[in-house]
CSV table of C-alpha atoms in Angstrom, one decimal:
chain,number,residue,atom,x,y,z
A,1,MET,CA,41.9,28.3,9.5
A,2,LYS,CA,42.2,28.8,5.9
A,3,LYS,CA,42.3,24.9,5.6
A,4,PHE,CA,39.4,24.7,7.8
A,5,ALA,CA,37.2,27.1,5.7
A,6,ILE,CA,38.2,24.9,2.4
A,7,GLY,CA,37.5,21.8,4.4
A,8,CYS,CA,34.0,23.3,5.4
A,9,ILE,CA,33.6,24.5,1.9
A,10,LEU,CA,34.3,21.0,0.4
A,11,ALA,CA,31.7,19.2,2.9
A,12,SER,CA,29.1,21.2,1.8
A,13,ALA,CA,29.7,20.7,-1.8
A,14,PHE,CA,29.9,17.0,-1.4
A,15,ALA,CA,26.6,16.9,0.6
A,16,ILE,CA,24.8,19.1,-1.7
A,17,ALA,CA,26.1,16.8,-4.6
A,18,ALA,CA,24.9,13.9,-3.0
A,19,HIS,CA,21.4,15.3,-1.9
A,20,ALA,CA,21.1,16.2,-5.5
A,21,ALA,CA,21.6,12.9,-6.7
A,22,THR,CA,18.7,11.1,-4.7
A,23,THR,CA,16.2,13.1,-6.0
A,24,MET,CA,14.6,12.6,-9.6
A,25,PRO,CA,13.7,15.6,-12.2
A,26,ALA,CA,10.3,14.4,-12.7
A,27,ALA,CA,8.1,11.2,-11.4
A,28,PRO,CA,8.6,8.0,-13.4
A,29,THR,CA,5.5,7.9,-16.1
A,30,ASP,CA,5.0,4.3,-15.2
A,31,SER,CA,4.5,4.9,-11.3
A,32,TRP,CA,1.2,5.0,-9.2
A,33,THR,CA,0.4,6.8,-6.0
A,34,ILE,CA,-0.2,4.8,-3.2
A,35,THR,CA,-3.6,6.8,-2.5
A,36,ASN,CA,-4.7,4.7,-5.5
A,37,TYR,CA,-5.3,1.9,-3.0
A,38,TYR,CA,-4.8,2.9,0.5
A,39,LYS,CA,-8.0,3.1,2.3
A,40,GLN,CA,-9.9,2.3,-1.1
A,41,ASN,CA,-12.7,0.2,-1.1
A,42,VAL,CA,-12.6,-3.3,-3.1
A,43,TYR,CA,-15.4,-4.5,-4.9
A,44,ASP,CA,-16.2,-8.1,-6.4
A,45,PRO,CA,-17.4,-8.5,-10.3
A,46,LYS,CA,-20.8,-7.8,-9.2
A,47,GLU,CA,-19.9,-4.5,-7.9
A,48,SER,CA,-20.8,-5.2,-4.2
A,49,LYS,CA,-18.5,-4.0,-1.7
A,50,ILE,CA,-16.5,-6.7,-0.2
A,51,GLY,CA,-13.7,-4.9,1.9
A,52,THR,CA,-11.0,-1.8,2.0
A,53,ILE,CA,-7.4,-1.9,1.8
A,54,ASP,CA,-5.9,-1.4,4.8
A,55,ASP,CA,-2.5,-1.7,4.2
A,56,VAL,CA,-0.2,-2.2,1.3
A,57,LEU,CA,2.9,-4.6,1.6
A,58,VAL,CA,6.3,-3.7,-0.2
A,59,ASP,CA,9.4,-6.1,0.0
A,60,LYS,CA,12.7,-4.9,0.4
A,61,ALA,CA,13.5,-3.7,-3.1
A,62,GLY,CA,10.3,-1.4,-3.3
A,63,LYS,CA,8.0,-3.7,-5.4
A,64,VAL,CA,4.3,-4.0,-4.1
A,65,THR,CA,3.7,-7.5,-3.2
A,66,GLY,CA,0.5,-7.5,-1.8
A,67,LEU,CA,-2.6,-5.8,-0.1
A,68,VAL,CA,-4.0,-6.2,3.1
A,69,VAL,CA,-8.2,-6.0,2.7
A,70,GLY,CA,-10.1,-5.6,5.7
A,71,VAL,CA,-13.3,-7.5,5.5
A,72,GLY,CA,-16.7,-8.2,7.6
A,73,GLY,CA,-17.5,-6.3,10.7
A,74,PHE,CA,-19.7,-3.0,11.3
A,75,LEU,CA,-17.8,0.1,11.5
A,76,GLY,CA,-14.3,-1.6,12.2
A,77,ALA,CA,-15.6,-3.9,14.9
A,78,GLY,CA,-15.1,-7.4,14.0
A,79,GLU,CA,-13.2,-6.9,10.8
A,80,LYS,CA,-10.6,-9.5,9.5
A,81,ASP,CA,-7.8,-8.5,7.8
A,82,VAL,CA,-6.5,-10.8,5.0
A,83,ILE,CA,-3.9,-10.3,2.4
A,84,VAL,CA,-4.3,-10.8,-1.1
A,85,PRO,CA,-1.8,-10.6,-3.8
A,86,TYR,CA,-1.0,-7.2,-5.5
A,87,THR,CA,-2.0,-8.4,-8.7
A,88,ALA,CA,-5.3,-10.0,-7.8
A,89,VAL,CA,-6.8,-6.5,-7.6
A,90,LYS,CA,-7.7,-4.6,-10.8
A,91,SER,CA,-7.9,-1.0,-10.9
A,92,GLN,CA,-9.6,1.3,-13.3
A,93,LYS,CA,-11.1,5.2,-13.0
A,94,LYS,CA,-14.9,5.2,-12.7
A,95,ASP,CA,-16.4,8.6,-12.0
A,96,ASP,CA,-13.2,10.4,-11.1
A,97,LYS,CA,-12.3,7.8,-8.4
A,98,TRP,CA,-10.4,4.6,-8.5
A,99,TRP,CA,-12.3,1.6,-8.5
A,100,LEU,CA,-10.7,-1.6,-7.2
A,101,THR,CA,-12.0,-5.3,-8.0
A,102,LEU,CA,-11.1,-8.4,-6.8
A,103,ASP,CA,-12.2,-11.9,-8.4
A,104,GLU,CA,-13.4,-13.0,-4.8
A,105,THR,CA,-16.6,-12.7,-2.6
A,106,LYS,CA,-17.0,-11.1,0.6
A,107,ASP,CA,-17.7,-14.5,2.0
A,108,SER,CA,-14.5,-16.4,0.5
A,109,LEU,CA,-12.4,-13.6,2.0
A,110,LYS,CA,-14.3,-14.1,5.2
A,111,ALA,CA,-13.0,-17.7,5.3
A,112,ALA,CA,-9.5,-17.0,4.2
A,113,PRO,CA,-6.9,-17.1,6.9
A,114,GLY,CA,-6.6,-13.8,8.8
A,115,PHE,CA,-3.7,-11.3,9.8
A,116,LYS,CA,-2.9,-9.0,12.4
A,117,TYR,CA,-0.4,-6.1,12.3
A,118,ASP,CA,2.6,-7.1,15.2
A,119,ARG,CA,4.3,-3.9,16.3
A,120,ALA,CA,7.0,-5.4,17.7
A,121,SER,CA,7.9,-7.2,14.7
A,122,THR,CA,6.8,-4.7,12.2
A,123,THR,CA,4.9,-7.1,10.0
A,124,TRP,CA,1.6,-9.0,9.4
A,125,ILE,CA,1.4,-12.5,11.3
A,126,PRO,CA,-1.3,-15.1,11.0
A,127,GLU,CA,-4.2,-14.5,13.3
A,128,ASN,CA,-4.5,-17.3,16.3
A,129,LYS,CA,-7.9,-18.6,16.5
């Protein structure tokens, strides 16, 4: 019984130590929160709204690689999702809100290839037209 109790104590100690090793004492100084992008409006250089960020694409290493932008439609009906490189979207804080811009027009995004989310493969796939 004594060996069992010691084993339980050691197992608990390892579990606590393993858990503590995966947390951070502070947020990294160069990190951003996903809410700076997700569901935010995107504007062209003339400050006209061209779409909304509908998803953020992350590779297996955790690096943000692309943004899914919903363009066109009305109240979500007829909207098309396009994917732009993460580096193409510029951000700045304006009036206490994140302001995202893209050097594209609404028409150029509407003409770009569309994508749809496939729940079975849990990825974005090209839209069939």
